[in-house]
Short mmCIF file of C-alpha atoms and ligand atoms in Angstrom, two decimals:
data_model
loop_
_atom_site.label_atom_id
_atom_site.label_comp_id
_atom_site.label_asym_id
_atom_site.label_seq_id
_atom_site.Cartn_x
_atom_site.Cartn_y
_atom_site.Cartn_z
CA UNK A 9 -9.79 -8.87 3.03
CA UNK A 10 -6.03 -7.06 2.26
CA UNK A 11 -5.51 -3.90 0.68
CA UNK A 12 -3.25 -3.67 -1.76
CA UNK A 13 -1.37 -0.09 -1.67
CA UNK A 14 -0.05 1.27 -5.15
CA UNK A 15 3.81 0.89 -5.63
CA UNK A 16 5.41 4.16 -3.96
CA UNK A 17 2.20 4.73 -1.69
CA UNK A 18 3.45 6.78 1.30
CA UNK A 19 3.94 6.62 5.16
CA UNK A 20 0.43 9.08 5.30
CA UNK A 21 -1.52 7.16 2.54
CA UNK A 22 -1.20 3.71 4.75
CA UNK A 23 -1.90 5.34 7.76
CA UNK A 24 -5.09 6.96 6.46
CA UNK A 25 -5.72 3.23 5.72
CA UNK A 26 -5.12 1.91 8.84
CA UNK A 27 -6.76 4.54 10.60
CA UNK A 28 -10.21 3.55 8.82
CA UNK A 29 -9.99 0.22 9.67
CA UNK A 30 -9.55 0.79 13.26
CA UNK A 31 -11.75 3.46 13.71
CA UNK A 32 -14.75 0.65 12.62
CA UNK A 33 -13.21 -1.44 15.23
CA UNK A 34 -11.39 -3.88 13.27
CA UNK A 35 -7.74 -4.85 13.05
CA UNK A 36 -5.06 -4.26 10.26
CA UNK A 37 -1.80 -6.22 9.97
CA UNK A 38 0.64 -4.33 7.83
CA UNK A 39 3.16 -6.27 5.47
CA UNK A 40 5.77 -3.87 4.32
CA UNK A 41 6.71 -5.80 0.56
CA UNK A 42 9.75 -4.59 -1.50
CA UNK A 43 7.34 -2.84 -3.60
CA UNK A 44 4.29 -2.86 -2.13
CA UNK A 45 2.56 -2.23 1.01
CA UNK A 46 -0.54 -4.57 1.90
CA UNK A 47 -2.66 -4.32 4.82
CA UNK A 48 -4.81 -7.27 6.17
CA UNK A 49 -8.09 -6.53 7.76
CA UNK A 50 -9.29 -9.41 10.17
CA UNK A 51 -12.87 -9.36 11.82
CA UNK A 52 -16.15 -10.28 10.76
CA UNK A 53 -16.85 -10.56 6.75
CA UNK A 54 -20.35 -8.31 6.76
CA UNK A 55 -17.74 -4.92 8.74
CA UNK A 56 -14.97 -5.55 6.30
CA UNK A 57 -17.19 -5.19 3.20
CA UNK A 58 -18.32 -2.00 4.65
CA UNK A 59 -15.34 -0.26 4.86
CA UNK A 60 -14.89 3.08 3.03
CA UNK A 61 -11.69 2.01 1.87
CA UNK A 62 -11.54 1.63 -2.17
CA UNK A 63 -10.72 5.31 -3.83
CA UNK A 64 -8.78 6.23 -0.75
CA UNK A 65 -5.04 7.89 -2.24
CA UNK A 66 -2.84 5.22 -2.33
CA UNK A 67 -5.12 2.14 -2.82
CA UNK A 68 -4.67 -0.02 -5.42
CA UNK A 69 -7.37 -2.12 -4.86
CA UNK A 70 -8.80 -4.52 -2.40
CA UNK A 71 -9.28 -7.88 -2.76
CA UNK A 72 -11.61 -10.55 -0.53
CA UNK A 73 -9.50 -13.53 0.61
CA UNK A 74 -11.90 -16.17 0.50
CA UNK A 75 -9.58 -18.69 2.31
CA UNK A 76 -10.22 -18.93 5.93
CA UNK A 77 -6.50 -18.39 6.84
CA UNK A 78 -5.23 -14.79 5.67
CA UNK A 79 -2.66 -13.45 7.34
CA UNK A 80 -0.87 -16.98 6.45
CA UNK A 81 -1.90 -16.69 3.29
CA UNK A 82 0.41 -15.52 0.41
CA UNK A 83 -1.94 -13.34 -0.75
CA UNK A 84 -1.67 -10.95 2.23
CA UNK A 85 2.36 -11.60 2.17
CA UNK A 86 3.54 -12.19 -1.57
CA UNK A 87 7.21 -12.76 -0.43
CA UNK A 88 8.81 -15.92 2.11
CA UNK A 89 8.61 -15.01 5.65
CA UNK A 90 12.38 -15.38 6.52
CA UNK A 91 12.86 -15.22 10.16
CA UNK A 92 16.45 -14.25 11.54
CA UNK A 93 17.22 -16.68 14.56
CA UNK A 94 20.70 -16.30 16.05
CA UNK A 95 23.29 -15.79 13.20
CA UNK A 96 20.99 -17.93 11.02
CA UNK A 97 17.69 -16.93 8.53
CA UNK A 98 14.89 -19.29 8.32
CA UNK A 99 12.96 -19.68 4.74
CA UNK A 100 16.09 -18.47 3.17
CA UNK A 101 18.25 -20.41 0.78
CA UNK A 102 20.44 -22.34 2.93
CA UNK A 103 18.19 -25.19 4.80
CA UNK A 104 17.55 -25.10 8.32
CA UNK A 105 18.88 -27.87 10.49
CA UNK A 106 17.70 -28.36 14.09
CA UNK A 107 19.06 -30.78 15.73
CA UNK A 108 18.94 -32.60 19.07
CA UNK A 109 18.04 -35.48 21.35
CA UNK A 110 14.21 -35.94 21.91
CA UNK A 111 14.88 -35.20 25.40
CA UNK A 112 16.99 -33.81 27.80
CA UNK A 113 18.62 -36.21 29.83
CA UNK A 114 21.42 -34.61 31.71
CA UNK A 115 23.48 -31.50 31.77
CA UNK A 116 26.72 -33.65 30.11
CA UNK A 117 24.17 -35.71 27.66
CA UNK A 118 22.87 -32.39 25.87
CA UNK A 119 26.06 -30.57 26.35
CA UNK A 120 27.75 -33.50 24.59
CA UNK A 121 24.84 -33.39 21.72
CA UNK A 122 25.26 -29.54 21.34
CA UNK A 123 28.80 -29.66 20.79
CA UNK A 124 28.52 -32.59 18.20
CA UNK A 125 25.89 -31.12 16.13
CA UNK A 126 27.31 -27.80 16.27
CA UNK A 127 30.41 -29.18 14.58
CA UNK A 128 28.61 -31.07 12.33
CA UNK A 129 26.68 -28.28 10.66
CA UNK A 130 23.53 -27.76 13.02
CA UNK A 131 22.22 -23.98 13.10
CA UNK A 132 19.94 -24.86 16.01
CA UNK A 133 19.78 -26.94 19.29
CA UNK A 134 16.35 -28.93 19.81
CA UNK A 135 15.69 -31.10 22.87
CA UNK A 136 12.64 -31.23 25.18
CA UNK A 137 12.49 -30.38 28.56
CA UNK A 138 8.49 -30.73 29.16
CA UNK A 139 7.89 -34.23 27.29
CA UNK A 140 4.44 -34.87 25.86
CA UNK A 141 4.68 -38.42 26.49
CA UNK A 142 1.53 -40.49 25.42
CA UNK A 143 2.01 -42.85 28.74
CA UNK A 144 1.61 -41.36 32.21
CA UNK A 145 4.20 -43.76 33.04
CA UNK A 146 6.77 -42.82 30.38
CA UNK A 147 10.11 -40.19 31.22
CA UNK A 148 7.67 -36.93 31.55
CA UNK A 149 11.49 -34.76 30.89
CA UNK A 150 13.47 -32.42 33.58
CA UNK A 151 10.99 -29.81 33.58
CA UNK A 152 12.80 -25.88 34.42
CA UNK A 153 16.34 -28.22 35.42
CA UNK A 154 16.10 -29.05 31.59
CA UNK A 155 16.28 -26.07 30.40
CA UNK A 156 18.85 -24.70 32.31
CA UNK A 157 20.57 -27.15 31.14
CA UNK A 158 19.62 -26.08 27.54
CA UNK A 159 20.35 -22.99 28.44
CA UNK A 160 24.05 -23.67 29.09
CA UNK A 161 24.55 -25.67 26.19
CA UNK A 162 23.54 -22.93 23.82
CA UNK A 163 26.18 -20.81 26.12
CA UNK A 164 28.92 -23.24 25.29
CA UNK A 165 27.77 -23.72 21.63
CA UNK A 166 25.86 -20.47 20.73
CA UNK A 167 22.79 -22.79 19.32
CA UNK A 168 19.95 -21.10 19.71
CA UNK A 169 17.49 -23.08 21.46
CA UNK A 170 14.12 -25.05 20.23
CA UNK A 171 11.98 -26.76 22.97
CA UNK A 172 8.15 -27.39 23.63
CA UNK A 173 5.82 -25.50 25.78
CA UNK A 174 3.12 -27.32 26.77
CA UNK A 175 1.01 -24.54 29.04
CA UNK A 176 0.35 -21.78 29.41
CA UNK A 177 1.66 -21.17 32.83
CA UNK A 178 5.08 -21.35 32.24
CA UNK A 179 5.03 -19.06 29.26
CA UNK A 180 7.18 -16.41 31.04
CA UNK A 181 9.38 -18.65 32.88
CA UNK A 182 10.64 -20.79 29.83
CA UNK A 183 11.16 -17.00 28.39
CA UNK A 184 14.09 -17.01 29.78
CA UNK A 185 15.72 -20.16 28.55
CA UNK A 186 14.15 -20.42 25.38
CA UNK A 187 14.82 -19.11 21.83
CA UNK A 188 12.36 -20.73 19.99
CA UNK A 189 9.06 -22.14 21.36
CA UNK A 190 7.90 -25.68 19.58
CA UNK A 191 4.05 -26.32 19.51
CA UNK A 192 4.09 -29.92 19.28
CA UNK A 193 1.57 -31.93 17.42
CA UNK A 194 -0.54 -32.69 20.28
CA UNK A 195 -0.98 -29.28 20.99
CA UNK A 196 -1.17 -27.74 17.92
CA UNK A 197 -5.45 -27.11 18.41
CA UNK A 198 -4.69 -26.26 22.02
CA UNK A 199 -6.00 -22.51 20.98
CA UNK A 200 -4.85 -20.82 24.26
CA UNK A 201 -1.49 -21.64 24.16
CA UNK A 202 -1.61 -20.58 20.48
CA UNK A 203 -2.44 -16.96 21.53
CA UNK A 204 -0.24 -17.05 24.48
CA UNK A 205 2.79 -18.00 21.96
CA UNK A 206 1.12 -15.15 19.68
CA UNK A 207 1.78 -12.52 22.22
CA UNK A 208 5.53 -12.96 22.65
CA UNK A 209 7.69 -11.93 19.49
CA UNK A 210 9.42 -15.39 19.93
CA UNK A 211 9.46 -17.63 16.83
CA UNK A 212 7.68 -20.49 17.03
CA UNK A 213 7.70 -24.23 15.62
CA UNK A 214 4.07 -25.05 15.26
CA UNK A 215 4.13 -29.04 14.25
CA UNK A 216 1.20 -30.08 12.54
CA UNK A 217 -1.07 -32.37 14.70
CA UNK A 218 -1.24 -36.08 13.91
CA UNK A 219 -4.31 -36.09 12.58
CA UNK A 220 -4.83 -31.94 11.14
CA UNK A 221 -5.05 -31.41 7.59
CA UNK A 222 -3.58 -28.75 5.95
CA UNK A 223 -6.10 -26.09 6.24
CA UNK A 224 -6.55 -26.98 9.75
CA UNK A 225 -2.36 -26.63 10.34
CA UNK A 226 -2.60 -22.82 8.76
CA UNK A 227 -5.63 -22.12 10.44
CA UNK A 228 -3.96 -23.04 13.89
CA UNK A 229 -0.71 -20.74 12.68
CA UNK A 230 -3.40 -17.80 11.90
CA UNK A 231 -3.81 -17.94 15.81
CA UNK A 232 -0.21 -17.01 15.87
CA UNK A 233 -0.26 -14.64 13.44
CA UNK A 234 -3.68 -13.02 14.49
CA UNK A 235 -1.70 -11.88 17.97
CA UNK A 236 0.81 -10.06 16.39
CA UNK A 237 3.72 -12.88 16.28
CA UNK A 238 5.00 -13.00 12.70
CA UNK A 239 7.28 -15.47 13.82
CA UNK A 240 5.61 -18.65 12.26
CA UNK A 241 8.03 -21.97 11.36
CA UNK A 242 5.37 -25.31 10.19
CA UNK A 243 6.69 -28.45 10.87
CA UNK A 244 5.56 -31.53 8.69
CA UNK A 245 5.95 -34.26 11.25
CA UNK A 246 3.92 -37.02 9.99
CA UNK A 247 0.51 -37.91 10.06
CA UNK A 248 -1.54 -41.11 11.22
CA UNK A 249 -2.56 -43.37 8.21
CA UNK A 250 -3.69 -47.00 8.46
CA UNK A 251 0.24 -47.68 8.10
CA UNK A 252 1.97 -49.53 10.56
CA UNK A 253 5.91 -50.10 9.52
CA UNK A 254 6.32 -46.65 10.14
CA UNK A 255 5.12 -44.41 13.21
CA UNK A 256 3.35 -42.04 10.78
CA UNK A 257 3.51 -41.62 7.28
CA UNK A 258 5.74 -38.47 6.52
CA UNK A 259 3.32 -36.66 4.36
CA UNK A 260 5.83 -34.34 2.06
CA UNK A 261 2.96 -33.27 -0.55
CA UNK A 262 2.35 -30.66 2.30
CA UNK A 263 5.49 -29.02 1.30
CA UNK A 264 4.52 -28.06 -1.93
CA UNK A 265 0.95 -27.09 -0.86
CA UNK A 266 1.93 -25.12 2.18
CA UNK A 267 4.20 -23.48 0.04
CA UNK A 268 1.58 -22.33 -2.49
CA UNK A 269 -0.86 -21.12 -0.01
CA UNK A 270 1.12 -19.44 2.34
CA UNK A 271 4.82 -17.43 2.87
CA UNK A 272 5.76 -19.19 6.31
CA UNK A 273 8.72 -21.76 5.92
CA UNK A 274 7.71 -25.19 6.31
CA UNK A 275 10.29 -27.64 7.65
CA UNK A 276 10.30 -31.39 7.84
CA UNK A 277 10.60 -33.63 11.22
CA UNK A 278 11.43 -37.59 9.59
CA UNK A 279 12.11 -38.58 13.07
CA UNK A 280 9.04 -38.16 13.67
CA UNK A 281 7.70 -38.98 10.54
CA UNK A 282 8.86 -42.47 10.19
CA UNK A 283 9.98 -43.40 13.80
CA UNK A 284 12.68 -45.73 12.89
CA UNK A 285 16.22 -44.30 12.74
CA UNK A 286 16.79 -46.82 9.33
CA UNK A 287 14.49 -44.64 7.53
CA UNK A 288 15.18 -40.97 8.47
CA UNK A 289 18.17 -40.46 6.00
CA UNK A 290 16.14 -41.05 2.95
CA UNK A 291 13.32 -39.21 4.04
CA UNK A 292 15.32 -36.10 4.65
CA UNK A 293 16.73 -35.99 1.57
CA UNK A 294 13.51 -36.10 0.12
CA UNK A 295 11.95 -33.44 2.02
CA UNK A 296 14.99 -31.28 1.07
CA UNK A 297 14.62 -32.34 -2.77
CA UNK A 298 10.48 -31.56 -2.04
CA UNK A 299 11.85 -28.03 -1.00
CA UNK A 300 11.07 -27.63 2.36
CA UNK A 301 13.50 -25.35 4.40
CA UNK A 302 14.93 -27.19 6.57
CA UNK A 303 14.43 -30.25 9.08
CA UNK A 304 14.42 -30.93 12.78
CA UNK A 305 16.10 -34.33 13.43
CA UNK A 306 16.88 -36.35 16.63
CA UNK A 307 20.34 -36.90 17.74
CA UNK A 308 21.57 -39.02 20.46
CA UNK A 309 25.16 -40.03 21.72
CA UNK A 310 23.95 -43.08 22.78
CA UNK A 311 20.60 -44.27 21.04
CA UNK A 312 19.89 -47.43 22.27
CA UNK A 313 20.35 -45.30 26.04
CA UNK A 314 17.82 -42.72 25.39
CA UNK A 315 14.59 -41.90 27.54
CA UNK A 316 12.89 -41.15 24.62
CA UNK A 317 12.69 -42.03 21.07
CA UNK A 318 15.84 -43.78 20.84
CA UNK A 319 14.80 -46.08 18.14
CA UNK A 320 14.58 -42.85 16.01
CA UNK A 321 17.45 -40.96 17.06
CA UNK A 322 20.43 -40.73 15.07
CA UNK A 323 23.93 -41.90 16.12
CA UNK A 324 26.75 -38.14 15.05
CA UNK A 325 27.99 -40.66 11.95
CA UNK A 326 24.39 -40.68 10.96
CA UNK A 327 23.74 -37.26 11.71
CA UNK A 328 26.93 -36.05 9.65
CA UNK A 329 26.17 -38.22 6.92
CA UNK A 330 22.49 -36.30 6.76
CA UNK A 331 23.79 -32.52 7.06
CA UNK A 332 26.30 -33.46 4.21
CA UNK A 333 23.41 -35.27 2.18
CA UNK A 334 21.52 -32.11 2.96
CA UNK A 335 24.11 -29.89 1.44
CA UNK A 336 24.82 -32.03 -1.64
CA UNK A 337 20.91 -31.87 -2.48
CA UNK A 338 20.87 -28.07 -1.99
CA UNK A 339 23.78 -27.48 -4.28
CA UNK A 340 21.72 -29.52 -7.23
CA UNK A 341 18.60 -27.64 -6.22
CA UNK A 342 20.11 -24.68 -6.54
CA UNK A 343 21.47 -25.80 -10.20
CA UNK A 344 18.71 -27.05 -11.47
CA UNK A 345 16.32 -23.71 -10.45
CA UNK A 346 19.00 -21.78 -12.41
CA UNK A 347 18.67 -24.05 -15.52
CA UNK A 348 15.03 -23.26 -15.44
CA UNK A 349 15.09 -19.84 -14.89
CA UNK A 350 17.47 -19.49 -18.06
CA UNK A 351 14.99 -21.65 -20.00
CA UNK A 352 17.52 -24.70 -20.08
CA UNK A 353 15.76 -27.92 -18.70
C1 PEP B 424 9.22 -34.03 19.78
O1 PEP B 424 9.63 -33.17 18.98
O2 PEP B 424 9.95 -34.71 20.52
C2 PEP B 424 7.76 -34.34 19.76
C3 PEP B 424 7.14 -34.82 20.82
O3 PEP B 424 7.22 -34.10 18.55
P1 PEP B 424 5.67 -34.19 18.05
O4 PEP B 424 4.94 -33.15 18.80
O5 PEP B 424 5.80 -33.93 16.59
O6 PEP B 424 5.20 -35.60 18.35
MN1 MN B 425 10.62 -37.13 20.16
#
């Protein structure tokens, strides 16, 4: 359920509200809107109806939020969720680009990648350091000696860093090296890790599971939310199909659905999405046309080298080509919004 304060509702009237709600034991999540002031009451359907909270100074009026996800949904937050990372806003107008090898390799391989793609146009660093590899026998990543590695490239660069947790455990230790924490798709039910995640204030990449449909994807980033972490990014990386050309099938109608039900940018992976290097330029255009915020791509100097996911890692020509595909796309986007919102076609 969210209550929905009146335009110009003050400081005392929402804190009357809030202390209601927690003095039945329940807790409120307070989005502060340019106009309004809404406060989302989670716990258990039968207590929320019960509140004495309608006629209370300052209420407009509260409405039931049927959907299972709420404090996703854009009916608790009306606005985008922009989230400030570095020098660089997420969900804002200018797309997102992460970029990075799958994993990393050695201190001069990622050094070498954070340098290129921060001259190319990259706003963030990505690379794994704890691999979820789907063979025991496959590179399992550097573990801690990754990320310090990381860590020094975003020194030399000033990328802020994205790389997977995988446990719990060594939550506080990545901490350290670690600007944003990726859920990868394996992980994205792993619920314990999703509240562990939802404690820090860190943002966090939650990539939707291989198999997770939408409402499973928001449901898993209400676990975020539902700890206090506003911090949300979804990643459409690709989901299995009965296709086999491609390593999943890059499913970009979420973009437009996530972005109806809920605020939280949404960005798209098509290295993951399609698995073959051939493929990822047009498929990041067209999650850029499909209006997601951003992507995550993989870069590598030497692709053909890599210990991971070479076959979809982009070469830096590639990579530039994409961030100035990216750009070209935005700048149309950006005209053809305008045309529509001055009733020109
Ligand atoms: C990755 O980003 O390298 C990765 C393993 O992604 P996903 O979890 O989407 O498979
Ligand atoms: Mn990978």
């Amino acid at each position: 359920m969210i209550v929905v304060m009146k335009e110009g509702a003050t400081a005392d009237q929402v804190n009357q509200v809030i202390a209601v709600i927690e003095s039945c034991g329940l807790s409120p999540h307070v989005s502060q809107g340019a106009e309004k002031t809404i406060v989302g009451i989670i716990g258990s359907k039968d207590r929320v109806l019960e509140l004495p909270i309608e006629g209370l100074p300052g209420v407009e009026k509260v409405v039931p939020v049927s959907k299972p996800f709420k404090l996703a949904s854009r009916a608790f937050h009306p606005q985008d969720t922009l989230i400030q990372i570095g020098g660089h806003v997420v969900g804002g107008a200018q797309p997102t680009i992460i970029a990075g090898p799958c994993s990393v390799e050695s201190k001069d391989q990622i050094l070498d990648v954070a340098r290129h793609v921060k001259a190319l146009g990259a706003h963030m660093l990505r690379g794994g350091a704890f691999k979820p590899r789907t063979s025991p026998y496959s590179f399992q990543g550097l573990g801690e000696e990754g990320l310090k590695y990381l860590a020094l490239a975003r020194e030399d660069t000033g990328l802020p860093v994205v790389t997977e947790i995988m446990e719990v455990g060594v939550l506080s230790m990545m901490d350290n090296y670690v600007d944003v924490f990726q859920i990868g798709a394996r992980n994205m039910q792993n619920y314990p890790l999703l509240r562990a995640v939802g404690h820090t204030q860190k943002p966090v990449l939650l990539k939707r599971g291989l198999s997770a449909t939408i409402e499973e994807w928001l449901m898993a980033a209400e676990y975020v939310l539902a700890e206090g972490n506003p911090n949300v990014i979804l990643c459409e990386r690709g989901i299995r199909t009965f296709e086999t050309y491609t390593r999943n099938t890059l499913d970009l109608n979420a973009i437009p659905v996530v972005q109806h039900l809920s605020h939280l940018p949404v960005l798209v992976d098509p290295s993951h999405g399609v698995g073959h290097w051939r493929y990822i330029l047009p498929m990041a255009r067209a999650g850029i046309a499909a209006g997601a915020q951003g992507l995550i791509v993989e870069v590598h100097p030497h692709p053909e080298r890599a210990l991971s996911d070479g076959e979809q890692s982009l070469t830096y020509e590639n990579f530039a080509q994409l961030v100035h595909n990216v750009e070209q796309i935005t700048q149309v986007l950006i005209t053809v919004d305008e045309a529509l919102v001055a009733g020109k076609h």
